[in-house]
PDB file of C-alpha atoms in Angstrom:
ATOM      1  CA  MET A  22       0.000   0.000   0.000  1.00  0.00           C
ATOM      2  CA  THR A  23       2.963   2.296   0.553  1.00  0.00           C
ATOM      3  CA  ASN A  24       6.534   2.609  -0.618  1.00  0.00           C
ATOM      4  CA  THR A  25       9.556   3.751   1.336  1.00  0.00           C
ATOM      5  CA  ALA A  26      10.761   6.718  -0.723  1.00  0.00           C
ATOM      6  CA  PRO A  27      10.769   9.883   1.419  1.00  0.00           C
ATOM      7  CA  ALA A  28       8.880  13.039   0.672  1.00  0.00           C
ATOM      8  CA  TYR A  29      11.019  15.990  -0.378  1.00  0.00           C
ATOM      9  CA  LEU A  30      11.038  19.658  -1.310  1.00  0.00           C
ATOM     10  CA  VAL A  31      12.508  21.246  -4.419  1.00  0.00           C
ATOM     11  CA  LEU A  32      13.673  24.752  -3.447  1.00  0.00           C
ATOM     12  CA  GLN A  33      13.660  27.347  -6.202  1.00  0.00           C
ATOM     13  CA  SER A  34      15.119  30.787  -5.484  1.00  0.00           C
ATOM     14  CA  PRO A  35      16.986  33.556  -7.329  1.00  0.00           C
ATOM     15  CA  ARG A  36      20.180  31.693  -6.309  1.00  0.00           C
ATOM     16  CA  GLY A  37      19.155  28.454  -8.033  1.00  0.00           C
ATOM     17  CA  SER A  38      17.376  25.241  -7.081  1.00  0.00           C
ATOM     18  CA  SER A  39      18.094  22.421  -4.665  1.00  0.00           C
ATOM     19  CA  ARG A  40      16.405  19.369  -3.226  1.00  0.00           C
ATOM     20  CA  PHE A  41      15.698  18.788   0.475  1.00  0.00           C
ATOM     21  CA  PRO A  42      14.495  15.333   1.644  1.00  0.00           C
ATOM     22  CA  LEU A  43      12.016  15.330   4.525  1.00  0.00           C
ATOM     23  CA  VAL A  44      13.607  12.607   6.661  1.00  0.00           C
ATOM     24  CA  ASP A  45      14.891  11.848  10.174  1.00  0.00           C
ATOM     25  CA  CYS A  46      12.253  13.803  12.112  1.00  0.00           C
ATOM     26  CA  ASP A  47       8.596  14.812  12.114  1.00  0.00           C
ATOM     27  CA  SER A  48       8.927  18.587  11.754  1.00  0.00           C
ATOM     28  CA  TRP A  49      11.072  20.937   9.702  1.00  0.00           C
ATOM     29  CA  ALA A  50      11.456  24.634  10.531  1.00  0.00           C
ATOM     30  CA  ILE A  51      11.832  27.046   7.611  1.00  0.00           C
ATOM     31  CA  GLY A  52      13.187  30.588   7.794  1.00  0.00           C
ATOM     32  CA  ARG A  53      16.037  32.999   7.387  1.00  0.00           C
ATOM     33  CA  GLY A  54      17.747  32.027  10.669  1.00  0.00           C
ATOM     34  CA  ARG A  55      20.556  29.500  10.531  1.00  0.00           C
ATOM     35  CA  GLU A  56      18.946  27.508  13.350  1.00  0.00           C
ATOM     36  CA  ASN A  57      16.157  26.385  11.011  1.00  0.00           C
ATOM     37  CA  THR A  58      16.092  22.890   9.562  1.00  0.00           C
ATOM     38  CA  ILE A  59      15.669  24.494   6.152  1.00  0.00           C
ATOM     39  CA  PRO A  60      17.480  27.878   6.235  1.00  0.00           C
ATOM     40  CA  LEU A  61      16.569  30.227   3.407  1.00  0.00           C
ATOM     41  CA  PRO A  62      18.986  33.047   2.461  1.00  0.00           C
ATOM     42  CA  ASP A  63      16.039  35.211   1.441  1.00  0.00           C
ATOM     43  CA  HIS A  64      15.704  38.776   2.761  1.00  0.00           C
ATOM     44  CA  CYS A  65      11.908  38.590   2.303  1.00  0.00           C
ATOM     45  CA  THR A  66      11.691  35.616   4.647  1.00  0.00           C
ATOM     46  CA  SER A  67      11.183  35.960   8.400  1.00  0.00           C
ATOM     47  CA  ARG A  68      13.790  34.519  10.766  1.00  0.00           C
ATOM     48  CA  ASN A  69      11.311  31.813  11.848  1.00  0.00           C
ATOM     49  CA  HIS A  70       8.856  31.772   8.995  1.00  0.00           C
ATOM     50  CA  ALA A  71       7.037  28.438   8.677  1.00  0.00           C
ATOM     51  CA  MET A  72       7.088  24.800   9.702  1.00  0.00           C
ATOM     52  CA  ILE A  73       6.244  21.533   7.983  1.00  0.00           C
ATOM     53  CA  GLN A  74       4.755  18.975  10.367  1.00  0.00           C
ATOM     54  CA  ARG A  75       4.369  15.290   9.588  1.00  0.00           C
ATOM     55  CA  ILE A  76       1.321  13.610  11.123  1.00  0.00           C
ATOM     56  CA  ALA A  77       0.511   9.878  11.193  1.00  0.00           C
ATOM     57  CA  GLY A  78       3.797   9.225   9.415  1.00  0.00           C
ATOM     58  CA  TRP A  79       2.572  10.322   5.983  1.00  0.00           C
ATOM     59  CA  LYS A  80       0.419  13.464   6.183  1.00  0.00           C
ATOM     60  CA  TYR A  81       2.408  16.672   5.755  1.00  0.00           C
ATOM     61  CA  TYR A  82       1.020  20.006   6.946  1.00  0.00           C
ATOM     62  CA  ILE A  83       2.563  23.440   6.637  1.00  0.00           C
ATOM     63  CA  LEU A  84       2.007  26.086   9.309  1.00  0.00           C
ATOM     64  CA  ASP A  85       2.877  29.758   9.117  1.00  0.00           C
ATOM     65  CA  LEU A  86       4.661  30.890  12.298  1.00  0.00           C
ATOM     66  CA  GLY A  87       3.433  34.478  12.249  1.00  0.00           C
ATOM     67  CA  SER A  88       5.761  35.575   9.453  1.00  0.00           C
ATOM     68  CA  ARG A  89       5.894  39.157   8.235  1.00  0.00           C
ATOM     69  CA  ASN A  90       5.102  38.414   4.577  1.00  0.00           C
ATOM     70  CA  GLY A  91       3.015  35.280   5.016  1.00  0.00           C
ATOM     71  CA  THR A  92       3.130  31.741   3.666  1.00  0.00           C
ATOM     72  CA  TYR A  93       1.256  30.832   0.494  1.00  0.00           C
ATOM     73  CA  VAL A  94       0.194  27.446  -0.868  1.00  0.00           C
ATOM     74  CA  ASN A  95      -0.655  27.489  -4.565  1.00  0.00           C
ATOM     75  CA  GLY A  96      -1.045  31.265  -4.350  1.00  0.00           C
ATOM     76  CA  LYS A  97      -3.352  31.324  -1.311  1.00  0.00           C
ATOM     77  CA  ARG A  98      -2.181  32.721   2.026  1.00  0.00           C
ATOM     78  CA  ILE A  99      -2.657  30.303   4.927  1.00  0.00           C
ATOM     79  CA  THR A 100      -3.430  30.937   8.590  1.00  0.00           C
ATOM     80  CA  LEU A 101      -4.554  27.423   9.568  1.00  0.00           C
ATOM     81  CA  PRO A 102      -2.428  24.277   9.045  1.00  0.00           C
ATOM     82  CA  CYS A 103      -2.633  23.290   5.382  1.00  0.00           C
ATOM     83  CA  LEU A 104      -2.427  19.666   4.247  1.00  0.00           C
ATOM     84  CA  LEU A 105       0.095  19.412   1.446  1.00  0.00           C
ATOM     85  CA  LYS A 106      -0.464  17.361  -1.689  1.00  0.00           C
ATOM     86  CA  SER A 107       2.240  16.201  -4.029  1.00  0.00           C
ATOM     87  CA  GLY A 108       2.936  18.938  -6.558  1.00  0.00           C
ATOM     88  CA  ASP A 109       1.841  21.817  -4.308  1.00  0.00           C
ATOM     89  CA  TYR A 110       3.825  25.046  -4.520  1.00  0.00           C
ATOM     90  CA  ILE A 111       4.742  26.845  -1.305  1.00  0.00           C
ATOM     91  CA  SER A 112       5.744  30.504  -1.575  1.00  0.00           C
ATOM     92  CA  ILE A 113       7.929  31.893   1.211  1.00  0.00           C
ATOM     93  CA  GLY A 114       9.396  35.316   0.470  1.00  0.00           C
ATOM     94  CA  GLU A 115      11.065  35.061  -2.932  1.00  0.00           C
ATOM     95  CA  THR A 116      11.555  31.313  -2.561  1.00  0.00           C
ATOM     96  CA  ILE A 117       9.316  28.657  -4.096  1.00  0.00           C
ATOM     97  CA  LEU A 118       9.251  25.192  -2.537  1.00  0.00           C
ATOM     98  CA  GLU A 119       7.655  22.420  -4.568  1.00  0.00           C
ATOM     99  CA  PHE A 120       6.386  19.579  -2.385  1.00  0.00           C
ATOM    100  CA  HIS A 121       6.626  15.958  -3.512  1.00  0.00           C
ATOM    101  CA  ALA A 122       5.235  13.088  -1.433  1.00  0.00           C
ATOM    102  CA  ALA A 123       6.286   9.676  -2.620  1.00  0.00           C
ATOM    103  CA  ASP A 124       5.514   8.066   0.738  1.00  0.00           C
ATOM    104  CA  THR A 125       1.804   8.893   0.849  1.00  0.00           C
ATOM    105  CA  PRO A 126      -0.772   6.077   0.966  1.00  0.00           C
ATOM    106  CA  ASN A 127      -3.751   6.536  -1.281  1.00  0.00           C
ATOM    107  CA  PRO A 128      -6.636   7.509   1.042  1.00  0.00           C
ATOM    108  CA  ARG A 129      -9.185   6.554  -1.594  1.00  0.00           C
ATOM    109  CA  PHE A 130      -9.267   2.784  -1.776  1.00  0.00           C
ATOM    110  CA  GLN A 131      -9.402   1.362  -5.276  1.00  0.00           C
ATOM    111  CA  ASP A 132     -11.098  -1.785  -4.010  1.00  0.00           C
ATOM    112  CA  GLU A 133     -12.584  -1.072  -0.608  1.00  0.00           C
ATOM    113  CA  SER A 134     -13.600  -4.647   0.163  1.00  0.00           C
ATOM    114  CA  THR A 135     -10.107  -5.924  -0.619  1.00  0.00           C
ATOM    115  CA  GLU A 136      -8.377  -3.153   1.298  1.00  0.00           C
ATOM    116  CA  LEU A 137     -10.495  -3.654   4.384  1.00  0.00           C
ATOM    117  CA  ARG A 138      -9.603  -7.337   4.466  1.00  0.00           C
ATOM    118  CA  LEU A 139      -5.939  -6.368   4.490  1.00  0.00           C
ATOM    119  CA  GLN A 140      -6.418  -4.073   7.467  1.00  0.00           C
ATOM    120  CA  LYS A 141      -6.853  -4.928  11.143  1.00  0.00           C
ATOM    121  CA  ARG A 142     -10.055  -4.123  12.988  1.00  0.00           C
ATOM    122  CA  ARG A 143      -8.931  -2.503  16.224  1.00  0.00           C
ATOM    123  CA  LEU A 144     -10.541  -0.910  19.206  1.00  0.00           C
ATOM    124  CA  ILE A 145      -9.622   2.757  19.432  1.00  0.00           C
ATOM    125  CA  THR A 146     -10.425   5.781  21.548  1.00  0.00           C
ATOM    126  CA  SER A 147     -10.465   8.964  19.527  1.00  0.00           C
ATOM    127  CA  LEU A 148     -10.461  12.590  20.613  1.00  0.00           C
ATOM    128  CA  VAL A 149     -11.458  15.537  18.444  1.00  0.00           C
ATOM    129  CA  VAL A 150     -10.760  18.980  19.881  1.00  0.00           C
ATOM    130  CA  GLY A 151     -10.683  22.390  18.260  1.00  0.00           C
ATOM    131  CA  ILE A 152     -10.987  26.160  18.565  1.00  0.00           C
ATOM    132  CA  ARG A 153     -14.704  26.809  18.264  1.00  0.00           C
ATOM    133  CA  ASN A 154     -14.533  30.591  17.949  1.00  0.00           C
ATOM    134  CA  TYR A 155     -11.712  30.663  15.401  1.00  0.00           C
ATOM    135  CA  SER A 156     -13.826  32.524  12.821  1.00  0.00           C
ATOM    136  CA  LEU A 157     -14.681  35.255  15.333  1.00  0.00           C
ATOM    137  CA  ILE A 158     -11.057  35.664  16.406  1.00  0.00           C
ATOM    138  CA  SER A 159      -9.817  35.682  12.799  1.00  0.00           C
ATOM    139  CA  GLN A 160     -12.076  38.652  12.047  1.00  0.00           C
ATOM    140  CA  GLN A 161     -10.507  40.666  14.871  1.00  0.00           C
ATOM    141  CA  MET A 162      -6.797  39.866  14.413  1.00  0.00           C
ATOM    142  CA  GLU A 163      -4.324  40.765  11.688  1.00  0.00           C
ATOM    143  CA  GLU A 164      -3.078  37.784   9.702  1.00  0.00           C
ATOM    144  CA  LYS A 165       0.465  37.841  11.070  1.00  0.00           C
ATOM    145  CA  LYS A 166      -0.651  37.659  14.711  1.00  0.00           C
ATOM    146  CA  LEU A 167      -3.366  35.148  13.858  1.00  0.00           C
ATOM    147  CA  SER A 168      -0.874  32.829  12.139  1.00  0.00           C
ATOM    148  CA  GLU A 169       1.496  33.072  15.085  1.00  0.00           C
ATOM    149  CA  LEU A 170      -1.287  32.229  17.546  1.00  0.00           C
ATOM    150  CA  VAL A 171      -2.715  29.332  15.525  1.00  0.00           C
ATOM    151  CA  SER A 172       0.654  27.727  14.776  1.00  0.00           C
ATOM    152  CA  LYS A 173       1.622  27.949  18.455  1.00  0.00           C
ATOM    153  CA  TRP A 174      -1.682  26.363  19.514  1.00  0.00           C
ATOM    154  CA  PHE A 175      -1.388  23.481  17.050  1.00  0.00           C
ATOM    155  CA  ARG A 176       2.268  22.802  17.873  1.00  0.00           C
ATOM    156  CA  GLN A 177       1.664  22.823  21.625  1.00  0.00           C
ATOM    157  CA  ALA A 178      -1.523  20.775  21.229  1.00  0.00           C
ATOM    158  CA  THR A 179       0.392  18.161  19.228  1.00  0.00           C
ATOM    159  CA  GLU A 180       3.056  17.989  21.951  1.00  0.00           C
ATOM    160  CA  ILE A 181       0.395  17.579  24.655  1.00  0.00           C
ATOM    161  CA  MET A 182      -1.409  14.823  22.787  1.00  0.00           C
ATOM    162  CA  THR A 183       1.816  12.936  22.104  1.00  0.00           C
ATOM    163  CA  ALA A 184       2.907  13.295  25.749  1.00  0.00           C
ATOM    164  CA  HIS A 185      -0.338  11.590  26.795  1.00  0.00           C
ATOM    165  CA  GLY A 186       0.334   8.562  24.612  1.00  0.00           C
ATOM    166  CA  SER A 187      -1.866   9.351  21.630  1.00  0.00           C
ATOM    167  CA  LEU A 188      -1.138   9.303  17.919  1.00  0.00           C
ATOM    168  CA  VAL A 189      -2.020  12.595  16.257  1.00  0.00           C
ATOM    169  CA  ASP A 190      -3.879  11.565  13.128  1.00  0.00           C
ATOM    170  CA  GLN A 191      -4.793  14.763  11.335  1.00  0.00           C
ATOM    171  CA  TYR A 192      -5.463  18.491  11.431  1.00  0.00           C
ATOM    172  CA  VAL A 193      -8.995  19.304  10.299  1.00  0.00           C
ATOM    173  CA  GLY A 194      -9.537  23.033   9.883  1.00  0.00           C
ATOM    174  CA  GLU A 195      -9.194  24.487  13.362  1.00  0.00           C
ATOM    175  CA  SER A 196      -9.397  21.027  14.993  1.00  0.00           C
ATOM    176  CA  LEU A 197      -7.115  18.092  15.807  1.00  0.00           C
ATOM    177  CA  LEU A 198      -7.867  14.385  15.799  1.00  0.00           C
ATOM    178  CA  CYS A 199      -5.797  12.050  17.971  1.00  0.00           C
ATOM    179  CA  LEU A 200      -6.085   8.337  18.690  1.00  0.00           C
ATOM    180  CA  TRP A 201      -5.291   5.770  21.323  1.00  0.00           C
ATOM    181  CA  ILE A 202      -5.065   2.414  19.533  1.00  0.00           C
ATOM    182  CA  HIS A 203      -5.707  -0.268  22.131  1.00  0.00           C
ATOM    183  CA  GLU A 204      -4.073  -3.698  22.312  1.00  0.00           C
ATOM    184  CA  ALA A 205      -4.739  -5.875  19.283  1.00  0.00           C
ATOM    185  CA  ASP A 206      -6.923  -8.341  21.202  1.00  0.00           C
ATOM    186  CA  ALA A 207      -8.607  -5.776  23.440  1.00  0.00           C
ATOM    187  CA  GLU A 208     -12.343  -5.836  23.857  1.00  0.00           C
ATOM    188  CA  ILE A 209     -14.497  -3.045  25.270  1.00  0.00           C
ATOM    189  CA  GLN A 210     -14.281  -4.376  28.828  1.00  0.00           C
ATOM    190  CA  GLN A 211     -10.491  -4.930  28.670  1.00  0.00           C
ATOM    191  CA  VAL A 212      -9.200  -1.434  27.911  1.00  0.00           C
ATOM    192  CA  ALA A 213      -6.783  -0.121  30.524  1.00  0.00           C
ATOM    193  CA  ILE A 214      -8.160   2.632  32.734  1.00  0.00           C
ATOM    194  CA  THR A 215      -5.045   4.731  32.135  1.00  0.00           C
ATOM    195  CA  GLU A 216      -5.727   4.808  28.397  1.00  0.00           C
ATOM    196  CA  ILE A 217      -9.233   6.193  28.899  1.00  0.00           C
ATOM    197  CA  LEU A 218      -8.174   8.704  31.536  1.00  0.00           C
ATOM    198  CA  ALA A 219      -5.442   9.906  29.165  1.00  0.00           C
ATOM    199  CA  ALA A 220      -8.123  11.401  26.899  1.00  0.00           C
ATOM    200  CA  PHE A 221      -9.565  13.414  29.808  1.00  0.00           C
ATOM    201  CA  GLN A 222      -6.092  14.492  30.923  1.00  0.00           C
ATOM    202  CA  THR A 223      -5.316  15.600  27.376  1.00  0.00           C
ATOM    203  CA  LEU A 224      -8.423  17.781  27.291  1.00  0.00           C
ATOM    204  CA  GLN A 225      -7.559  19.353  30.618  1.00  0.00           C
ATOM    205  CA  ALA A 226      -3.994  20.107  29.481  1.00  0.00           C
ATOM    206  CA  LEU A 227      -5.254  21.615  26.221  1.00  0.00           C
ATOM    207  CA  LYS A 228      -7.618  23.873  28.143  1.00  0.00           C
ATOM    208  CA  GLU A 229      -4.807  25.051  30.428  1.00  0.00           C
ATOM    209  CA  MET A 230      -2.506  25.668  27.459  1.00  0.00           C
ATOM    210  CA  SER A 231      -5.199  27.688  25.671  1.00  0.00           C
ATOM    211  CA  GLU A 232      -5.798  29.833  28.761  1.00  0.00           C
ATOM    212  CA  SER A 233      -2.067  30.553  28.854  1.00  0.00           C
ATOM    213  CA  LEU A 234      -2.170  31.678  25.219  1.00  0.00           C
ATOM    214  CA  ASN A 235      -5.139  33.906  26.017  1.00  0.00           C
ATOM    215  CA  SER A 236      -3.059  35.908  28.471  1.00  0.00           C
ATOM    216  CA  ASP A 237       0.171  35.827  26.438  1.00  0.00           C
ATOM    217  CA  HIS A 238      -1.444  37.197  23.273  1.00  0.00           C
ATOM    218  CA  GLN A 239      -4.030  39.559  24.802  1.00  0.00           C
ATOM    219  CA  LEU A 240      -6.717  38.213  22.494  1.00  0.00           C
ATOM    220  CA  PRO A 241      -9.905  40.147  21.726  1.00  0.00           C
ATOM    221  CA  PHE A 242     -11.788  36.976  22.687  1.00  0.00           C
ATOM    222  CA  SER A 243     -10.593  34.050  24.760  1.00  0.00           C
ATOM    223  CA  LEU A 244      -9.984  30.812  22.869  1.00  0.00           C
ATOM    224  CA  CYS A 245     -13.092  28.686  23.216  1.00  0.00           C
ATOM    225  CA  LEU A 246     -12.409  24.965  22.947  1.00  0.00           C
ATOM    226  CA  GLY A 247     -14.733  22.039  22.424  1.00  0.00           C
ATOM    227  CA  GLY A 248     -14.319  18.353  21.744  1.00  0.00           C
ATOM    228  CA  ALA A 249     -15.560  14.784  21.806  1.00  0.00           C
ATOM    229  CA  ILE A 250     -14.225  11.474  23.131  1.00  0.00           C
ATOM    230  CA  ASN A 251     -15.447   8.240  21.594  1.00  0.00           C
ATOM    231  CA  THR A 252     -14.451   4.584  21.796  1.00  0.00           C
ATOM    232  CA  GLY A 253     -15.278   2.174  18.998  1.00  0.00           C
ATOM    233  CA  TYR A 254     -13.892  -0.062  16.300  1.00  0.00           C
ATOM    234  CA  ALA A 255     -12.062   1.098  13.204  1.00  0.00           C
ATOM    235  CA  TYR A 256      -9.753  -0.384  10.607  1.00  0.00           C
ATOM    236  CA  VAL A 257      -6.098   0.411  11.252  1.00  0.00           C
ATOM    237  CA  ASP A 258      -3.614  -0.039   8.435  1.00  0.00           C
ATOM    238  CA  GLN A 259      -0.206  -0.483  10.052  1.00  0.00           C
ATOM    239  CA  SER A 260       1.805  -3.392   8.683  1.00  0.00           C
ATOM    240  CA  GLU A 261       4.709  -5.044  10.494  1.00  0.00           C
ATOM    241  CA  GLU A 262       7.089  -3.286   8.132  1.00  0.00           C
ATOM    242  CA  GLN A 263       5.549   0.065   9.032  1.00  0.00           C
ATOM    243  CA  THR A 264       5.679  -0.486  12.805  1.00  0.00           C
ATOM    244  CA  GLU A 265       9.438  -1.008  12.582  1.00  0.00           C
ATOM    245  CA  ARG A 266       9.893   2.486  11.186  1.00  0.00           C
ATOM    246  CA  VAL A 267      11.110   5.247  13.491  1.00  0.00           C
ATOM    247  CA  TYR A 268       8.056   7.286  12.405  1.00  0.00           C
ATOM    248  CA  PRO A 269       5.448   4.606  11.580  1.00  0.00           C
ATOM    249  CA  LEU A 270       2.804   5.104   8.950  1.00  0.00           C
ATOM    250  CA  PHE A 271      -0.761   4.426   9.903  1.00  0.00           C
ATOM    251  CA  GLN A 272      -4.176   5.032   8.457  1.00  0.00           C
ATOM    252  CA  VAL A 273      -7.469   4.684  10.312  1.00  0.00           C
ATOM    253  CA  ILE A 274     -10.972   4.583   8.877  1.00  0.00           C
ATOM    254  CA  GLY A 275     -14.337   3.511  10.172  1.00  0.00           C
ATOM    255  CA  ASP A 276     -17.369   4.390  12.255  1.00  0.00           C
ATOM    256  CA  GLY A 277     -15.263   4.798  15.398  1.00  0.00           C
ATOM    257  CA  ILE A 278     -13.725   7.923  13.846  1.00  0.00           C
ATOM    258  CA  SER A 279     -16.671   9.405  11.979  1.00  0.00           C
ATOM    259  CA  LYS A 280     -18.892   9.135  15.053  1.00  0.00           C
ATOM    260  CA  THR A 281     -16.427  11.229  17.084  1.00  0.00           C
ATOM    261  CA  PHE A 282     -16.689  14.108  14.622  1.00  0.00           C
ATOM    262  CA  ALA A 283     -20.481  13.747  14.516  1.00  0.00           C
ATOM    263  CA  LEU A 284     -20.745  13.881  18.317  1.00  0.00           C
ATOM    264  CA  GLU A 285     -18.547  16.969  18.522  1.00  0.00           C
ATOM    265  CA  THR A 286     -20.718  18.781  15.974  1.00  0.00           C
ATOM    266  CA  ALA A 287     -23.941  17.810  17.736  1.00  0.00           C
ATOM    267  CA  ILE A 288     -22.767  18.751  21.240  1.00  0.00           C
ATOM    268  CA  ARG A 289     -21.425  22.092  19.978  1.00  0.00           C
ATOM    269  CA  GLU A 290     -24.865  22.963  18.646  1.00  0.00           C
ATOM    270  CA  MET A 291     -26.221  22.354  22.164  1.00  0.00           C
ATOM    271  CA  GLY A 292     -23.738  24.848  23.621  1.00  0.00           C
ATOM    272  CA  LEU A 293     -21.813  22.248  25.632  1.00  0.00           C
ATOM    273  CA  ASP A 294     -18.023  21.831  25.769  1.00  0.00           C
ATOM    274  CA  ILE A 295     -17.476  18.096  25.605  1.00  0.00           C
ATOM    275  CA  ALA A 296     -19.284  15.035  24.259  1.00  0.00           C
ATOM    276  CA  LEU A 297     -18.538  11.557  25.589  1.00  0.00           C
ATOM    277  CA  GLY A 298     -19.686   8.577  23.537  1.00  0.00           C
ATOM    278  CA  GLU A 299     -21.621   5.698  25.119  1.00  0.00           C
ATOM    279  CA  LYS A 300     -18.755   3.162  25.027  1.00  0.00           C
ATOM    280  CA  ALA A 301     -16.204   5.677  26.264  1.00  0.00           C
ATOM    281  CA  HIS A 302     -18.534   6.484  29.164  1.00  0.00           C
ATOM    282  CA  LYS A 303     -18.792   2.790  30.097  1.00  0.00           C
ATOM    283  CA  LEU A 304     -14.992   2.529  30.170  1.00  0.00           C
ATOM    284  CA  THR A 305     -14.492   5.674  32.251  1.00  0.00           C
ATOM    285  CA  PRO A 306     -13.918   4.678  35.894  1.00  0.00           C
ATOM    286  CA  TYR A 307     -16.625   5.841  38.308  1.00  0.00           C
ATOM    287  CA  ALA A 308     -18.236   7.927  35.544  1.00  0.00           C
ATOM    288  CA  GLY A 309     -21.710   7.312  36.925  1.00  0.00           C
ATOM    289  CA  VAL A 310     -20.907   8.903  40.278  1.00  0.00           C
ATOM    290  CA  LEU A 311     -17.897  11.180  39.760  1.00  0.00           C
ATOM    291  CA  LEU A 312     -18.308  12.612  36.245  1.00  0.00           C
ATOM    292  CA  PRO A 313     -20.835  15.498  36.252  1.00  0.00           C
ATOM    293  CA  PHE A 314     -22.003  14.922  32.673  1.00  0.00           C
ATOM    294  CA  LYS A 315     -25.655  14.676  31.708  1.00  0.00           C
ATOM    295  CA  GLN A 316     -27.160  12.025  29.457  1.00  0.00           C
ATOM    296  CA  TYR A 317     -28.560  13.015  26.057  1.00  0.00           C
ATOM    297  CA  PHE A 318     -29.995  11.260  23.026  1.00  0.00           C
ATOM    298  CA  LEU A 319     -28.672  13.174  20.028  1.00  0.00           C
ATOM    299  CA  ASN A 320     -30.021  13.119  16.505  1.00  0.00           C
ATOM    300  CA  VAL A 321     -26.828  12.913  14.489  1.00  0.00           C
ATOM    301  CA  THR A 322     -26.501  13.160  10.716  1.00  0.00           C
ATOM    302  CA  GLY A 323     -25.736   9.767   9.201  1.00  0.00           C
ATOM    303  CA  TYR A 324     -27.333   7.739  12.009  1.00  0.00           C
ATOM    304  CA  GLU A 325     -30.924   6.505  11.885  1.00  0.00           C
ATOM    305  CA  GLN A 326     -31.350   6.234  15.650  1.00  0.00           C
ATOM    306  CA  PRO A 327     -30.483   8.902  18.260  1.00  0.00           C
ATOM    307  CA  LEU A 328     -27.062   8.338  19.815  1.00  0.00           C
ATOM    308  CA  LEU A 329     -26.739   8.006  23.579  1.00  0.00           C
ATOM    309  CA  THR A 330     -24.194  10.650  24.541  1.00  0.00           C
ATOM    310  CA  TYR A 331     -22.950  12.337  27.686  1.00  0.00           C
ATOM    311  CA  GLY A 332     -22.282  16.060  27.614  1.00  0.00           C
ATOM    312  CA  GLY A 333     -20.558  18.425  29.993  1.00  0.00           C
ATOM    313  CA  SER A 334     -17.958  21.098  30.563  1.00  0.00           C
ATOM    314  CA  PHE A 335     -14.207  21.455  30.975  1.00  0.00           C
ATOM    315  CA  PHE A 336     -14.830  22.348  34.605  1.00  0.00           C
ATOM    316  CA  GLY A 337     -16.610  19.033  35.005  1.00  0.00           C
ATOM    317  CA  ILE A 338     -13.541  17.228  33.645  1.00  0.00           C
ATOM    318  CA  THR A 339     -11.298  19.026  36.138  1.00  0.00           C
ATOM    319  CA  GLN A 340     -13.596  18.024  39.003  1.00  0.00           C
ATOM    320  CA  PHE A 341     -13.708  14.437  37.778  1.00  0.00           C
ATOM    321  CA  LEU A 342      -9.924  14.060  37.466  1.00  0.00           C
ATOM    322  CA  GLU A 343      -9.403  15.483  40.948  1.00  0.00           C
ATOM    323  CA  LYS A 344     -11.902  13.054  42.472  1.00  0.00           C
ATOM    324  CA  VAL A 345     -10.558  10.053  40.538  1.00  0.00           C
ATOM    325  CA  SER A 346      -7.014  10.794  41.642  1.00  0.00           C
ATOM    326  CA  VAL A 347      -8.187  10.745  45.271  1.00  0.00           C
ATOM    327  CA  VAL A 348      -9.963   7.394  44.760  1.00  0.00           C
ATOM    328  CA  PHE A 349      -6.927   5.728  43.191  1.00  0.00           C
ATOM    329  CA  SER A 350      -4.567   7.140  45.810  1.00  0.00           C
ATOM    330  CA  GLU A 351      -6.496   5.533  48.677  1.00  0.00           C
TER     331      GLU A 351
END
């Protein structure tokens, strides 16, 4: 399904052209400063201009770091992380970088039934979290400051998610999707408590990080976050050859993922911070007595029957984690 050739950039500038392979790490800083992974001797480029971030081992996003002259993909200025496709042109100052991705699996299966048989059905917990009032903030901030804020949020959010044991799967607009892929033979009742609590701890850390950014950047409106946690089955494509890689490739599809996005959309429309899927709620220790979330039956697009969901606030998560820590310390 994949080959091992690395992705690379072809740099074109008034000084000539060169090729830069995207290997050995998961992020590459671009700018005029010599400390960058890809230094550009371009007077129109900011010292720390942009960054390419690899997610899930094969998805490449570019983020502008609040540069003076902006970062453009195929002629369009970006403020949110932009997923790169092979052949895309990135304009940074007077330098053009042509992106080539030879290591990218085809996300559109040619023969879905065949592909699904080649994949492993795994139990996963997924978390979708994003900046709900991004549009409002973007209307009040100049592009340079907005790009700096957004890139900092996404980079710190990625670090937080990784630190809590998740795999960051993709950036979706102003949101992030991360996954905890449970043991290959795990069933719903066998998932480790620590793996479920990690999703709650991730949300709490993201909230604290966002509040820190609110004060650091003196925003016209505080960053408003929202998210959803869901546990279910999905097909995970990660062969033995891939798992031996330093930065393994993986691809996840299935109802376990799509339902998480659907729950987040539905709970947002109700004005609540967090949605917790039915299976995730069952796995959450002492959820019935310690988690101050209310039960809802949500009509969700794509599902014939209302989905049993639990909704609540970030404050409720903080209360829950404090109480759970006391229980487990006794």
